[in-house]
mmCIF file of C-alpha atoms in Angstrom:
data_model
loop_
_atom_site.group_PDB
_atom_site.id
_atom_site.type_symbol
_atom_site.label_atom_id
_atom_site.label_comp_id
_atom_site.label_asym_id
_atom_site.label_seq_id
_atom_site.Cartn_x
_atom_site.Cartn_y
_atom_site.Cartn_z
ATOM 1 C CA UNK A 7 15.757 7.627 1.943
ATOM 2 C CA UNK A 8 13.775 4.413 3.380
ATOM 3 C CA UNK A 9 13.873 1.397 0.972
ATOM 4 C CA UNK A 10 12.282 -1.551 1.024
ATOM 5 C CA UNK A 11 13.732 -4.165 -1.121
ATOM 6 C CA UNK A 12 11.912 -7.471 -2.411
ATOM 7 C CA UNK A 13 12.708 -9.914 -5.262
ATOM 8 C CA UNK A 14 10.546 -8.798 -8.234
ATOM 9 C CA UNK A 15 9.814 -12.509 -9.382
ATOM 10 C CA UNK A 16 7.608 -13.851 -10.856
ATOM 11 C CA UNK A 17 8.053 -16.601 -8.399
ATOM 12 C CA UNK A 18 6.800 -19.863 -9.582
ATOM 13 C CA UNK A 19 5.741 -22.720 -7.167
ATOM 14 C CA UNK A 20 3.975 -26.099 -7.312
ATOM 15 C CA UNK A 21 0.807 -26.413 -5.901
ATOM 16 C CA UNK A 22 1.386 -27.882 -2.793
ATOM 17 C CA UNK A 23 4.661 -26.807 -2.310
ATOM 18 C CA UNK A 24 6.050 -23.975 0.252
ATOM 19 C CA UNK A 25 5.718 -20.257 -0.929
ATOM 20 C CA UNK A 26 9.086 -18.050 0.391
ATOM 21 C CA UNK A 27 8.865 -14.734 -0.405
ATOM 22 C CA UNK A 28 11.702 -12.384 1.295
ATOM 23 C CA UNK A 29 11.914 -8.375 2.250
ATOM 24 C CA UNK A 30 15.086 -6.468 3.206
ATOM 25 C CA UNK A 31 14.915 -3.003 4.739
ATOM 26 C CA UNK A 32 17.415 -0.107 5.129
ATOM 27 C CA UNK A 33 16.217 1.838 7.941
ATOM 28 C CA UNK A 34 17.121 0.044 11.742
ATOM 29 C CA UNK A 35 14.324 2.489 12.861
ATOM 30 C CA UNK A 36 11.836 0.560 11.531
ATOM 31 C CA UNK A 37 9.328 -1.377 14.322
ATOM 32 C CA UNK A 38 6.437 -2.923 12.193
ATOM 33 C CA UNK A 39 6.268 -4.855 9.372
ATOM 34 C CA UNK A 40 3.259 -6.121 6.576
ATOM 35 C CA UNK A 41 2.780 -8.071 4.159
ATOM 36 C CA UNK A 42 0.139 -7.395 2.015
ATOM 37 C CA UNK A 43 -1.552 -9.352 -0.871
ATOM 38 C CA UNK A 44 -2.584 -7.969 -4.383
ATOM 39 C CA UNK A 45 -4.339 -9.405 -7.017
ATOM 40 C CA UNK A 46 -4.335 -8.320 -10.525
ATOM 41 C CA UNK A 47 -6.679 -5.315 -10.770
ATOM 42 C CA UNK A 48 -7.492 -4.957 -6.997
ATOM 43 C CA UNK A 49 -6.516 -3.291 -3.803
ATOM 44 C CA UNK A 50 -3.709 -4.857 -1.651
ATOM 45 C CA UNK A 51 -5.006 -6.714 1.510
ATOM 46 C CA UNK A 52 -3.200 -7.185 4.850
ATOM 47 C CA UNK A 53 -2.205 -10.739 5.535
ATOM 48 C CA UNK A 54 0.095 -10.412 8.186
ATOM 49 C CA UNK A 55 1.846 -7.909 10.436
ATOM 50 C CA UNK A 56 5.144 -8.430 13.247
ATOM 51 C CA UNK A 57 6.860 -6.430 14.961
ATOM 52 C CA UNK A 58 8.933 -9.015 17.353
ATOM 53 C CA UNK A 59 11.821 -10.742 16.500
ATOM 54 C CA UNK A 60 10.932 -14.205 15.561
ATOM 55 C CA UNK A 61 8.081 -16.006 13.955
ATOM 56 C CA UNK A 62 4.528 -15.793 13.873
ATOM 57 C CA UNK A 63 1.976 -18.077 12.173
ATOM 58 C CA UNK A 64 -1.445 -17.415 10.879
ATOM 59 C CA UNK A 65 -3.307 -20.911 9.403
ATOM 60 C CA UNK A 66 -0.677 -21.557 5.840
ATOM 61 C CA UNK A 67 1.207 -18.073 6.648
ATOM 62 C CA UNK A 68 4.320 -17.258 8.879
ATOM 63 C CA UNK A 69 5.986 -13.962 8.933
ATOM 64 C CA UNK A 70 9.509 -13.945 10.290
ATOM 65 C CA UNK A 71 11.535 -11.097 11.254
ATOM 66 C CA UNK A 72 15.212 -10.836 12.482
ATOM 67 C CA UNK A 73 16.000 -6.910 12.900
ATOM 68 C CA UNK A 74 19.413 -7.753 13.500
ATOM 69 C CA UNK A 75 19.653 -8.483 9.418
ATOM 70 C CA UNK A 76 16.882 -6.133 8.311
ATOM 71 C CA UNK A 77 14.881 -9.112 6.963
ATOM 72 C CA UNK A 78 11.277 -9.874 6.937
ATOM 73 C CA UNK A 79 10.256 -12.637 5.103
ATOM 74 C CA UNK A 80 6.696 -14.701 4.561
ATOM 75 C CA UNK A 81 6.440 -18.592 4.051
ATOM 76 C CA UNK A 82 2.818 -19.633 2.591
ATOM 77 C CA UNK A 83 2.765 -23.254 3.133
ATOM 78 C CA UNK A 84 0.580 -25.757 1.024
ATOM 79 C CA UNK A 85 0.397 -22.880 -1.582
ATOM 80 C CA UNK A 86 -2.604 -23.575 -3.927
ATOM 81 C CA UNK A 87 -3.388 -21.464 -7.510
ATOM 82 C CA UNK A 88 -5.449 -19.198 -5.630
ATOM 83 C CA UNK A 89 -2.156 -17.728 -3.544
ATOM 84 C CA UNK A 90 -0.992 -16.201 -7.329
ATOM 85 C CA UNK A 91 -1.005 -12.559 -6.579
ATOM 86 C CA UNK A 92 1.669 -9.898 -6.063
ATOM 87 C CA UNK A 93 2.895 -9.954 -2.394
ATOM 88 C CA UNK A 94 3.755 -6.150 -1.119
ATOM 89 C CA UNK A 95 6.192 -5.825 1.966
ATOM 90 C CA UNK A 96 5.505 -3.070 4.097
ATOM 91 C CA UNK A 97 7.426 -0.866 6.558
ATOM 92 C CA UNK A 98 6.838 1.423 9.049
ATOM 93 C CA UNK A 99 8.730 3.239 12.181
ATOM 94 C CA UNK A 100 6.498 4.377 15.326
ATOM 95 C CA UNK A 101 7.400 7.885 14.836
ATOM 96 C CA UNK A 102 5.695 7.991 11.318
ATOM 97 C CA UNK A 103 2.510 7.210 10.399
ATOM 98 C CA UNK A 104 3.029 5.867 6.928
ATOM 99 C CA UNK A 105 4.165 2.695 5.659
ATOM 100 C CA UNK A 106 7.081 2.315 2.791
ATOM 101 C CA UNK A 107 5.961 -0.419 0.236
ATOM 102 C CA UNK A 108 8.074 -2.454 -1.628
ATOM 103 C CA UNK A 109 7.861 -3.025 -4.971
ATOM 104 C CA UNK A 110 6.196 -6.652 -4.244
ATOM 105 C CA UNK A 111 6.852 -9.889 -5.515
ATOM 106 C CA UNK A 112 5.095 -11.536 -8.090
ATOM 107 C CA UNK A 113 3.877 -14.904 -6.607
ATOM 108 C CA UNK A 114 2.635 -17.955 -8.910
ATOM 109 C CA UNK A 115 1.153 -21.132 -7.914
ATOM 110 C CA UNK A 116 1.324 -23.935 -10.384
ATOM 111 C CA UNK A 117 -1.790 -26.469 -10.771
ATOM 112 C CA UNK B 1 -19.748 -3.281 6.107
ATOM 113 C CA UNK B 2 -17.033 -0.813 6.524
ATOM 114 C CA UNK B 3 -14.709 -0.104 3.643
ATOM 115 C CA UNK B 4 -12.899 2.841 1.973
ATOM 116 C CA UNK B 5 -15.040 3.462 -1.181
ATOM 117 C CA UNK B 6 -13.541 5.628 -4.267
ATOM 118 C CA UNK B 7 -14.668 7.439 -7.265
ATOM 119 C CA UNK B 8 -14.604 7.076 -10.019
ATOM 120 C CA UNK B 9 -13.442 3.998 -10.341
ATOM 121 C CA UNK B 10 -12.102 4.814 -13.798
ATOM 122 C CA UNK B 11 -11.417 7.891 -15.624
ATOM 123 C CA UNK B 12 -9.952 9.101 -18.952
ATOM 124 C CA UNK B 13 -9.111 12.313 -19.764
ATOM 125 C CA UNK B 14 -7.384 14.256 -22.067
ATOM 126 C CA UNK B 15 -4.390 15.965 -21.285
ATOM 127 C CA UNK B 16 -4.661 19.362 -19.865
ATOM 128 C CA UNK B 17 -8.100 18.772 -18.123
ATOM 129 C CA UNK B 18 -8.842 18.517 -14.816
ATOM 130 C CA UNK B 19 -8.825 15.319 -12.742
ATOM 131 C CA UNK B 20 -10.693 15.566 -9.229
ATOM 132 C CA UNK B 21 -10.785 11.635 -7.599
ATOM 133 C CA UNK B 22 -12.791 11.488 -4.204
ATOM 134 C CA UNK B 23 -12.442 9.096 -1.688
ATOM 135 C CA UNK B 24 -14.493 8.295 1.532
ATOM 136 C CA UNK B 25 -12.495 6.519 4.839
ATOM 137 C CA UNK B 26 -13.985 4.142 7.026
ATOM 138 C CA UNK B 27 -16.151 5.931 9.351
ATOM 139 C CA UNK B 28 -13.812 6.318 12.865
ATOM 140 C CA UNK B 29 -10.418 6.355 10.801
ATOM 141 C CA UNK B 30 -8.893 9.469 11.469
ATOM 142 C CA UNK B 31 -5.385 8.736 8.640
ATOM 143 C CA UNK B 32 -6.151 9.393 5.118
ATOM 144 C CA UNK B 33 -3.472 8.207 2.557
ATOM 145 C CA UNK B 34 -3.135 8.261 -1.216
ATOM 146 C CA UNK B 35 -1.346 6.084 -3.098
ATOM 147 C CA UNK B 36 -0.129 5.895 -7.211
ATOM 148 C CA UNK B 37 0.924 2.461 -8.159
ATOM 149 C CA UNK B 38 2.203 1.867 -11.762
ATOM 150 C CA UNK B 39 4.255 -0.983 -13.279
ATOM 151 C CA UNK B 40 7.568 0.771 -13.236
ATOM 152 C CA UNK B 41 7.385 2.470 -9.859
ATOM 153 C CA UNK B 42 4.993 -0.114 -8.033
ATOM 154 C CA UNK B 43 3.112 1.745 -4.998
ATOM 155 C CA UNK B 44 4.184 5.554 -4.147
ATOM 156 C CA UNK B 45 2.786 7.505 -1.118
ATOM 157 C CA UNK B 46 1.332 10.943 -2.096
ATOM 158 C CA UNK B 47 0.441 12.225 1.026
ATOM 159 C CA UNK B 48 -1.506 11.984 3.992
ATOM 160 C CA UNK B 49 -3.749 13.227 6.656
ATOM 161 C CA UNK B 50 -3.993 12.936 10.212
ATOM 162 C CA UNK B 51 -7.309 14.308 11.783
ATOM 163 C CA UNK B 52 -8.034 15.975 8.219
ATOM 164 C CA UNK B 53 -4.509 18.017 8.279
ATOM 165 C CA UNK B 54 -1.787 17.409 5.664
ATOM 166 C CA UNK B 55 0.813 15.741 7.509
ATOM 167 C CA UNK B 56 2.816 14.790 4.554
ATOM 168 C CA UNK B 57 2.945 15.748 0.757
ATOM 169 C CA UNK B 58 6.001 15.318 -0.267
ATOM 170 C CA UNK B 59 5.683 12.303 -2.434
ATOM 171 C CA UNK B 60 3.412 14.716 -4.711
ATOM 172 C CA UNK B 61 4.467 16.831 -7.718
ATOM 173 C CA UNK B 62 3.101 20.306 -6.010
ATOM 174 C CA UNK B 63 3.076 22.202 -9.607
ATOM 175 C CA UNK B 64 -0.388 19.922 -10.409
ATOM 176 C CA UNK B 65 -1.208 17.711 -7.860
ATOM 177 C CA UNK B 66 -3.268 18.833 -4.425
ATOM 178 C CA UNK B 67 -5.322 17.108 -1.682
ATOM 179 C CA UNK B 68 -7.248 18.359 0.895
ATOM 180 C CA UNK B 69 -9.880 16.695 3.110
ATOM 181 C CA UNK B 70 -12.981 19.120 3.108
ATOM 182 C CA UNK B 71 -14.525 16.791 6.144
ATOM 183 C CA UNK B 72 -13.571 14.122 7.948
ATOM 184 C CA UNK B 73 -15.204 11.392 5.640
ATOM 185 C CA UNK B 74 -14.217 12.881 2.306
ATOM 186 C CA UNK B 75 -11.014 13.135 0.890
ATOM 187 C CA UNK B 76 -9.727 14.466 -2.192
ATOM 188 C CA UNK B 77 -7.182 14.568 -5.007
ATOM 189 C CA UNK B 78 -6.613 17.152 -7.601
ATOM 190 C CA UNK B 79 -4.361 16.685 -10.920
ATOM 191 C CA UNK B 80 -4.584 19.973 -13.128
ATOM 192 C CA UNK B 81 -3.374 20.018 -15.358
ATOM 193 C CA UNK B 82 -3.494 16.558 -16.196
ATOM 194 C CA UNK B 83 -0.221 14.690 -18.048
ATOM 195 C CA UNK B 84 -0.169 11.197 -19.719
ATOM 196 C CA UNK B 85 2.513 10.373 -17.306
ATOM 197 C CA UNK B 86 -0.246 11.267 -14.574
ATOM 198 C CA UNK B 87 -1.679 7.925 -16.158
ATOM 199 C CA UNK B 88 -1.841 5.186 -13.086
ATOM 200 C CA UNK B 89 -3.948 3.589 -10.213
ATOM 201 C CA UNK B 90 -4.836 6.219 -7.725
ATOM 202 C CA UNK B 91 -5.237 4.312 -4.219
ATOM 203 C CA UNK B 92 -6.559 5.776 -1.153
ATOM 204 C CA UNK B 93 -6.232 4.147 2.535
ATOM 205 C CA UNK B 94 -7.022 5.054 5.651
ATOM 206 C CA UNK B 95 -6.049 4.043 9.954
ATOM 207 C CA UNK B 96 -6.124 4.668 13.016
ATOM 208 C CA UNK B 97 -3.862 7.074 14.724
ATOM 209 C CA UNK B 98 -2.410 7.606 17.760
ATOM 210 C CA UNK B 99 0.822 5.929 16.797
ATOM 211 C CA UNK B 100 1.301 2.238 17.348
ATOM 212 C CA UNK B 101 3.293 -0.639 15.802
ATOM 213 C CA UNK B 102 0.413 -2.458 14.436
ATOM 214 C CA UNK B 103 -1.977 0.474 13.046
ATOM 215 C CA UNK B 104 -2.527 -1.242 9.435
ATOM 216 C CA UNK B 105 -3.900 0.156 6.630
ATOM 217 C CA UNK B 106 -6.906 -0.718 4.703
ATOM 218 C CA UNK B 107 -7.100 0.169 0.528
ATOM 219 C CA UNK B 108 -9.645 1.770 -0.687
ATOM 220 C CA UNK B 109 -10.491 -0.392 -4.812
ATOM 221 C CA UNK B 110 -8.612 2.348 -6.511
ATOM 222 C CA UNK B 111 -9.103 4.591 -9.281
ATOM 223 C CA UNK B 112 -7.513 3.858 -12.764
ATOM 224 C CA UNK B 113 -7.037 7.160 -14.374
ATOM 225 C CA UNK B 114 -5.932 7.108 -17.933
ATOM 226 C CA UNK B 115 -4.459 10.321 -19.710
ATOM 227 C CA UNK B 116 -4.362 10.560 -23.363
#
């Protein structure tokens, strides 16, 4: 059984402040990872994907991934009330085709 | 603009009727997924489809539950009979296959079914 693991939360930041959310997996199989965003009452939205060992940056977001630990983790920097949302760590293998979901972290930015 | 559309968007029922929820891919996406998400169990995979056949179904209770994609922009999901713990958001996604690292999903705005 795949399992993706992630801190329920809620997580509670000052605006301004840096935003680290974490995700541990239990398959070493796994080659891609996601993080998607979810508001309260909508669909989740891709932020970021990796899939090499390291970091990688998109404007306020970095996704980091060490496969060695099983850990995939996303740092929103300058977080601002608008961040609030649940964040959903994804997980897929190249042999499947579909992704194993976390059960998300609950992410709140404080005026 | 291309998105995954659903319908309904919300639907309650009674228990023991008939539940049919319809969604349509982005045209060119040939991976259909659907999705329950509720509080206690967050987001599940039902099943999905590859070129409209089932690839996977095994996250769905077979007794009730069925999906089938009649055509390659339609997909659909059966409950009957209907339960109250059936009750939920029903999210479909869809891709791109062949196989590759980065082949992301994009969610459909979900259907919030409601069984009394």
């Amino acid at each position: 059984q795949k399992e993706v693991e992630q801190n329920s939360g809620p997580l509670s930041v000052p605006e301004g402040a840096i935003a680290s959310l974490n995700c541990t997996y239990s398959d070493r199989g796994s080659q891609s990872f996601f993080w998607y965003r979810q508001y309260s009452g909508k669909s989740p939205e891709l932020i970021m994907f990796i899939y090499s060992n390291g970091d990688k940056e998109d404007g306020r977001f970095t996704a980091q991934l060490n496969k060695a630990s099983q850990y995939v983790s996303l740092l929103i920097r300058d977080s601002q009330p608008s961040d609030s949302a649940t964040y959903l760590c994804a997980v897929k293998d190249n042999y499947g085709q579909n992704f194993v979901f976390g059960p998300g972290t609950r992410l709140s930015v404080l005026p | 603009d291309a998105r995954v559309t659903q319908t309904p968007r919300h639907k309650v029922t009674e228990m023991g009727q008939e539940v049919t929820m319809r969604c349509q891919p982005i045209l060119g996406h040939n991976t259909v997924f659907w999705y329950r998400q509720t509080m206690m169990q967050g987001l599940e995979l039902l099943a999905y489809f590859r070129n409209r056949a089932p690839l996977d179904d095994s996250g769905m209770p077979k007794d009730r539950f069925s999906a089938e994609m009649p055509d390659a922009t339609l997909a659909t999901l059966k409950i009957q009979p209907s339960e109250p713990r059936d009750s939920a958001v029903y999210f479909c996604a869809s891709g791109l296959s062949p196989q590759g690292p980065y082949n992301e999903q994009f969610f459909g705005p979900g259907t919030r079914l409601t069984v009394l």
